[in-house]
mmCIF file of C-alpha atoms in Angstrom:
data_model
loop_
_atom_site.group_PDB
_atom_site.id
_atom_site.type_symbol
_atom_site.label_atom_id
_atom_site.label_comp_id
_atom_site.label_asym_id
_atom_site.label_seq_id
_atom_site.Cartn_x
_atom_site.Cartn_y
_atom_site.Cartn_z
ATOM 1 C CA MET A 15 112.620 81.868 83.416
ATOM 2 C CA ALA A 16 112.628 81.075 87.118
ATOM 3 C CA ASP A 17 111.491 77.574 87.991
ATOM 4 C CA VAL A 18 107.706 77.618 88.513
ATOM 5 C CA ALA A 19 108.007 74.921 91.154
ATOM 6 C CA ALA A 20 110.609 76.988 92.999
ATOM 7 C CA ILE A 21 108.346 80.037 92.920
ATOM 8 C CA ALA A 22 105.469 77.964 94.318
ATOM 9 C CA GLN A 23 107.775 76.640 97.038
ATOM 10 C CA ALA A 24 108.895 80.178 97.845
ATOM 11 C CA PHE A 25 105.320 81.404 98.228
ATOM 12 C CA GLU A 26 104.457 78.431 100.413
ATOM 13 C CA ARG A 27 107.502 79.039 102.617
ATOM 14 C CA ALA A 28 106.674 82.740 103.070
ATOM 15 C CA GLU A 29 103.008 82.040 103.801
ATOM 16 C CA ARG A 30 103.836 79.321 106.302
ATOM 17 C CA ARG A 31 106.313 81.631 108.034
ATOM 18 C CA ILE A 32 103.715 84.382 108.368
ATOM 19 C CA ILE A 33 101.103 81.973 109.717
ATOM 20 C CA ALA A 34 103.411 80.256 112.210
ATOM 21 C CA LEU A 35 104.894 83.462 113.602
ATOM 22 C CA ALA A 36 101.576 85.334 113.650
ATOM 23 C CA ARG A 37 99.835 82.504 115.494
ATOM 24 C CA LYS A 38 102.389 82.663 118.264
ATOM 25 C CA ALA A 39 102.472 86.458 118.407
ATOM 26 C CA SER A 40 98.685 86.909 118.468
ATOM 27 C CA LYS A 41 97.969 84.526 121.334
ATOM 28 C CA PRO A 42 98.868 86.782 124.323
ATOM 29 C CA PHE A 43 96.945 89.872 123.222
ATOM 30 C CA ARG A 44 94.009 87.723 122.021
ATOM 31 C CA GLN A 45 93.595 86.178 125.468
ATOM 32 C CA THR A 46 94.009 89.555 127.193
ATOM 33 C CA LEU A 47 91.458 91.148 124.877
ATOM 34 C CA VAL A 48 88.792 88.522 125.657
ATOM 35 C CA ARG A 49 89.139 88.984 129.404
ATOM 36 C CA ASP A 50 89.174 92.779 129.119
ATOM 37 C CA VAL A 51 86.018 92.824 127.000
ATOM 38 C CA LEU A 52 84.185 90.621 129.510
ATOM 39 C CA ALA A 53 85.374 92.846 132.337
ATOM 40 C CA GLY A 54 84.012 95.903 130.552
ATOM 41 C CA HIS A 55 87.290 97.715 130.013
ATOM 42 C CA ILE A 56 89.927 97.622 127.323
ATOM 43 C CA SER A 57 93.510 98.039 128.418
ATOM 44 C CA PHE A 58 96.356 98.760 126.018
ATOM 45 C CA PHE A 59 97.475 95.655 124.178
ATOM 46 C CA ASP A 60 100.804 95.569 122.410
ATOM 47 C CA THR A 61 100.673 94.404 118.793
ATOM 48 C CA GLN A 62 104.378 94.915 118.073
ATOM 49 C CA ASP A 63 105.132 91.177 118.222
ATOM 50 C CA LEU A 64 102.420 90.556 115.636
ATOM 51 C CA ALA A 65 103.828 93.345 113.466
ATOM 52 C CA ASN A 66 107.294 91.779 113.733
ATOM 53 C CA ALA A 67 105.834 88.409 112.733
ATOM 54 C CA PHE A 68 104.271 89.945 109.632
ATOM 55 C CA LEU A 69 107.540 91.768 108.856
ATOM 56 C CA ALA A 70 109.587 88.556 108.985
ATOM 57 C CA GLY A 71 107.183 86.852 106.597
ATOM 58 C CA LEU A 72 106.996 89.783 104.200
ATOM 59 C CA LEU A 73 110.777 90.146 104.176
ATOM 60 C CA SER A 74 110.983 86.476 103.230
ATOM 61 C CA ALA A 75 108.612 86.971 100.303
ATOM 62 C CA TYR A 76 110.432 90.170 99.306
ATOM 63 C CA ILE A 77 113.790 88.375 99.212
ATOM 64 C CA PHE A 78 112.273 85.530 97.172
ATOM 65 C CA GLY A 79 110.871 88.098 94.735
ATOM 66 C CA ARG A 80 114.287 89.686 94.243
ATOM 67 C CA ALA A 81 115.898 86.280 93.775
ATOM 68 C CA ALA A 82 113.281 85.314 91.182
ATOM 69 C CA ALA A 83 113.849 88.566 89.288
ATOM 70 C CA LEU A 84 117.584 88.015 89.379
ATOM 71 C CA GLY A 85 116.999 84.565 87.953
ATOM 72 C CA GLU A 86 114.990 86.092 85.101
ATOM 73 C CA ILE A 87 117.675 88.646 84.268
ATOM 74 C CA LYS A 88 120.369 85.925 84.320
ATOM 75 C CA GLU A 89 123.976 86.424 83.344
ATOM 76 C CA GLY A 90 123.488 89.767 81.608
ATOM 77 C CA ILE A 91 122.958 91.559 84.907
ATOM 78 C CA LYS A 92 125.873 90.084 86.863
ATOM 79 C CA LYS A 93 128.233 93.003 86.388
ATOM 80 C CA HIS A 94 125.524 95.497 87.317
ATOM 81 C CA LEU A 95 124.507 93.922 90.657
ATOM 82 C CA THR A 96 124.080 96.374 93.487
ATOM 83 C CA PHE A 97 122.910 95.506 96.973
ATOM 84 C CA ALA A 98 121.877 98.244 99.399
ATOM 85 C CA GLU A 99 122.951 97.997 103.000
ATOM 86 C CA PRO A 100 119.938 97.502 105.266
ATOM 87 C CA ARG A 101 119.519 99.282 108.564
ATOM 88 C CA GLU A 102 121.304 97.651 111.448
ATOM 89 C CA MET A 103 118.073 96.520 113.167
ATOM 90 C CA THR A 104 117.194 94.209 110.279
ATOM 91 C CA VAL A 105 120.630 92.938 109.272
ATOM 92 C CA ASP A 106 120.427 89.827 111.427
ATOM 93 C CA LEU A 107 116.852 89.077 110.346
ATOM 94 C CA VAL A 108 117.632 89.388 106.641
ATOM 95 C CA ARG A 109 120.746 87.230 106.999
ATOM 96 C CA LEU A 110 118.780 84.613 108.925
ATOM 97 C CA ILE A 111 116.084 84.435 106.249
ATOM 98 C CA VAL A 112 118.627 84.209 103.411
ATOM 99 C CA THR A 113 120.635 81.557 105.243
ATOM 100 C CA LYS A 114 117.606 79.414 106.136
ATOM 101 C CA ASP A 115 116.153 79.706 102.655
ATOM 102 C CA ALA A 116 119.360 79.594 100.615
ATOM 103 C CA GLN A 117 118.186 76.482 98.751
ATOM 104 C CA ILE A 118 115.005 78.171 97.519
ATOM 105 C CA ILE A 119 116.883 81.342 96.596
ATOM 106 C CA HIS A 120 119.422 79.402 94.520
ATOM 107 C CA LYS A 121 116.555 77.625 92.723
ATOM 108 C CA LEU A 122 114.929 80.959 91.949
ATOM 109 C CA SER A 123 118.210 82.502 90.820
ATOM 110 C CA PRO A 124 120.672 80.341 88.848
ATOM 111 C CA ILE A 125 123.365 82.979 89.321
ATOM 112 C CA VAL A 126 125.751 81.808 92.010
ATOM 113 C CA VAL A 127 125.647 84.431 94.746
ATOM 114 C CA ASP A 128 127.176 84.177 98.201
ATOM 115 C CA PRO A 129 124.103 85.039 100.337
ATOM 116 C CA MET A 130 126.242 86.046 103.334
ATOM 117 C CA ARG A 131 128.224 88.533 101.234
ATOM 118 C CA TYR A 132 125.592 89.749 98.794
ATOM 119 C CA TYR A 133 122.281 89.163 100.510
ATOM 120 C CA PHE A 134 119.126 90.630 99.068
ATOM 121 C CA ALA A 135 118.747 93.555 101.417
ATOM 122 C CA PRO A 136 115.750 95.873 101.094
ATOM 123 C CA SER A 137 116.343 99.484 100.180
ATOM 124 C CA GLN A 138 115.658 102.170 102.750
ATOM 125 C CA GLN A 139 112.410 103.066 100.976
ATOM 126 C CA VAL A 140 111.125 99.493 100.889
ATOM 127 C CA LEU A 141 112.209 98.801 104.459
ATOM 128 C CA THR A 142 110.440 101.903 105.748
ATOM 129 C CA PHE A 143 107.303 100.907 103.867
ATOM 130 C CA LEU A 144 107.307 97.310 105.134
ATOM 131 C CA GLU A 145 107.955 98.329 108.737
ATOM 132 C CA GLY A 146 105.167 100.904 108.736
ATOM 133 C CA TYR A 147 102.813 98.686 106.766
ATOM 134 C CA THR A 148 103.160 95.687 109.093
ATOM 135 C CA VAL A 149 102.593 97.884 112.174
ATOM 136 C CA ARG A 150 99.360 99.190 110.652
ATOM 137 C CA LEU A 151 98.368 95.698 109.548
ATOM 138 C CA ALA A 152 98.783 94.310 113.068
ATOM 139 C CA ARG A 153 96.680 97.136 114.501
ATOM 140 C CA VAL A 154 93.911 96.519 111.975
ATOM 141 C CA VAL A 155 93.835 92.815 112.906
ATOM 142 C CA ALA A 156 93.619 93.719 116.595
ATOM 143 C CA GLN A 157 90.838 96.271 116.022
ATOM 144 C CA ASP A 158 88.833 93.847 113.895
ATOM 145 C CA LEU A 159 89.226 91.176 116.561
ATOM 146 C CA LEU A 160 88.066 93.613 119.244
ATOM 147 C CA ARG A 161 84.903 94.423 117.292
ATOM 148 C CA HIS A 162 84.246 90.733 116.623
ATOM 149 C CA VAL A 163 84.624 89.703 120.262
ATOM 150 C CA THR A 164 82.578 92.674 121.486
ATOM 151 C CA ASP A 165 79.715 91.702 119.168
ATOM 152 C CA LEU A 166 79.769 88.147 120.541
ATOM 153 C CA VAL A 167 79.546 89.238 124.174
ATOM 154 C CA ARG A 168 75.822 89.863 123.687
ATOM 155 C CA LYS A 169 75.334 86.198 122.852
ATOM 156 C CA THR A 170 77.061 85.089 126.065
ATOM 157 C CA ILE A 171 74.662 87.304 128.022
ATOM 158 C CA GLU A 172 71.553 86.210 126.137
ATOM 159 C CA GLU A 173 72.374 82.540 126.667
ATOM 160 C CA GLY A 174 73.176 83.049 130.347
ATOM 161 C CA MET A 175 76.711 81.690 130.121
ATOM 162 C CA SER A 176 78.822 81.558 133.245
ATOM 163 C CA GLU A 177 82.069 83.520 133.262
ATOM 164 C CA ARG A 178 84.055 80.388 132.529
ATOM 165 C CA GLU A 179 81.721 79.363 129.704
ATOM 166 C CA ALA A 180 81.849 82.871 128.241
ATOM 167 C CA ILE A 181 85.649 82.938 128.337
ATOM 168 C CA GLU A 182 85.915 79.538 126.655
ATOM 169 C CA TYR A 183 83.353 80.499 124.003
ATOM 170 C CA LEU A 184 84.955 83.853 123.237
ATOM 171 C CA GLU A 185 88.503 82.494 123.217
ATOM 172 C CA LYS A 186 87.510 79.848 120.677
ATOM 173 C CA ALA A 187 85.660 82.408 118.555
ATOM 174 C CA ALA A 188 88.640 84.778 118.762
ATOM 175 C CA LEU A 189 91.026 81.982 117.790
ATOM 176 C CA ASP A 190 88.911 80.981 114.780
ATOM 177 C CA PHE A 191 88.582 84.604 113.659
ATOM 178 C CA THR A 192 92.307 85.287 114.038
ATOM 179 C CA GLU A 193 93.206 82.081 112.207
ATOM 180 C CA ARG A 194 91.093 83.057 109.206
ATOM 181 C CA ARG A 195 92.548 86.565 109.110
ATOM 182 C CA ILE A 196 96.134 85.360 109.426
ATOM 183 C CA LYS A 197 95.728 82.863 106.585
ATOM 184 C CA ALA A 198 94.156 85.488 104.331
ATOM 185 C CA ILE A 199 96.902 87.975 105.189
ATOM 186 C CA ALA A 200 99.601 85.372 104.557
ATOM 187 C CA ARG A 201 98.291 84.717 101.053
ATOM 188 C CA THR A 202 97.707 88.317 99.946
ATOM 189 C CA GLU A 203 100.643 90.015 101.654
ATOM 190 C CA ALA A 204 103.202 87.397 100.643
ATOM 191 C CA THR A 205 102.211 88.104 97.053
ATOM 192 C CA ARG A 206 102.505 91.855 97.638
ATOM 193 C CA ALA A 207 105.992 91.586 99.145
ATOM 194 C CA PHE A 208 107.173 89.132 96.458
ATOM 195 C CA ASN A 209 106.109 91.583 93.750
ATOM 196 C CA ILE A 210 107.829 94.482 95.542
ATOM 197 C CA GLY A 211 111.044 92.467 95.617
ATOM 198 C CA THR A 212 110.734 91.610 91.938
ATOM 199 C CA LEU A 213 110.106 95.235 90.968
ATOM 200 C CA GLU A 214 112.969 96.556 93.076
ATOM 201 C CA GLU A 215 115.449 94.093 91.570
ATOM 202 C CA THR A 216 114.391 94.862 88.018
ATOM 203 C CA LYS A 217 114.308 98.638 88.598
ATOM 204 C CA ALA A 218 117.993 98.484 89.539
ATOM 205 C CA SER A 219 118.753 96.615 86.330
ATOM 206 C CA ARG A 220 120.270 98.251 83.265
ATOM 207 C CA VAL A 221 119.014 95.367 81.156
ATOM 208 C CA VAL A 222 115.281 95.323 81.925
ATOM 209 C CA VAL A 223 113.307 97.818 79.815
ATOM 210 C CA GLY A 224 109.764 96.673 80.647
ATOM 211 C CA TYR A 225 107.556 94.143 82.392
ATOM 212 C CA ARG A 226 105.213 91.440 81.197
ATOM 213 C CA PHE A 227 102.087 90.978 83.282
ATOM 214 C CA ASP A 228 101.796 87.286 84.203
ATOM 215 C CA ALA A 229 98.615 86.391 86.067
ATOM 216 C CA VAL A 230 97.930 83.147 87.886
ATOM 217 C CA LEU A 231 94.878 81.919 85.996
ATOM 218 C CA ASP A 232 92.533 80.023 88.282
ATOM 219 C CA ASP A 233 89.052 80.397 89.760
ATOM 220 C CA ARG A 234 90.248 83.272 91.974
ATOM 221 C CA THR A 235 91.728 85.383 89.158
ATOM 222 C CA THR A 236 89.976 88.738 88.793
ATOM 223 C CA ASP A 237 88.722 89.994 85.432
ATOM 224 C CA ILE A 238 91.274 92.828 85.533
ATOM 225 C CA CYS A 239 94.223 90.458 86.032
ATOM 226 C CA ARG A 240 92.886 87.998 83.465
ATOM 227 C CA GLU A 241 92.595 90.762 80.860
ATOM 228 C CA ARG A 242 96.126 92.029 81.543
ATOM 229 C CA ASN A 243 97.762 88.596 81.424
ATOM 230 C CA GLY A 244 100.597 88.547 78.880
ATOM 231 C CA ARG A 245 100.666 92.302 78.323
ATOM 232 C CA PHE A 246 103.938 94.221 78.310
ATOM 233 C CA ILE A 247 104.015 97.355 80.428
#
């Protein structure tokens, strides 16, 4: 079984990557949005950088999930390994992630694999899903932020804030809101991508015939997951 500590480290690395990249990517459009709302008009704001930030983090978690699955399958799968070629636009990103996180990947998977020759590239289907999903996710974050800031404008008017005071108040509120959303997204979406990676690796296996549902049992575990823990599917 893959090292539990390594899995925890992998999740932490993916979550931190999402948070760090998303913080940087969200700053420009967040500041533009605040000023546009106060001015009474909303110009187009580009969320592609935020989508790319989410994609980099989710690809990290996906790769960790595949490595963990490979570690579970162990030596019996070595001769059946197949790695799909990713699209050219993501080759450098996938290689960068695998290279930077080679230590975690080797902890998750005891099989010695040259990450530069056989890196854990996403299939076309998974890549298309992740690219589209992160674009939609970034847009949802931006739309939620717009609604939040718009609702707060009334307070700046009611309290008679100057333009400078209103900008400072709204920028802080927007930052706090975005920070909470990014952290929540990092936790839930890293788990989603990790599981996708695990499923894709095991689906390609000629050894795996089923899955055991392993839930993380803590105060946040849902009744559904708690009931399914340990079941074979």
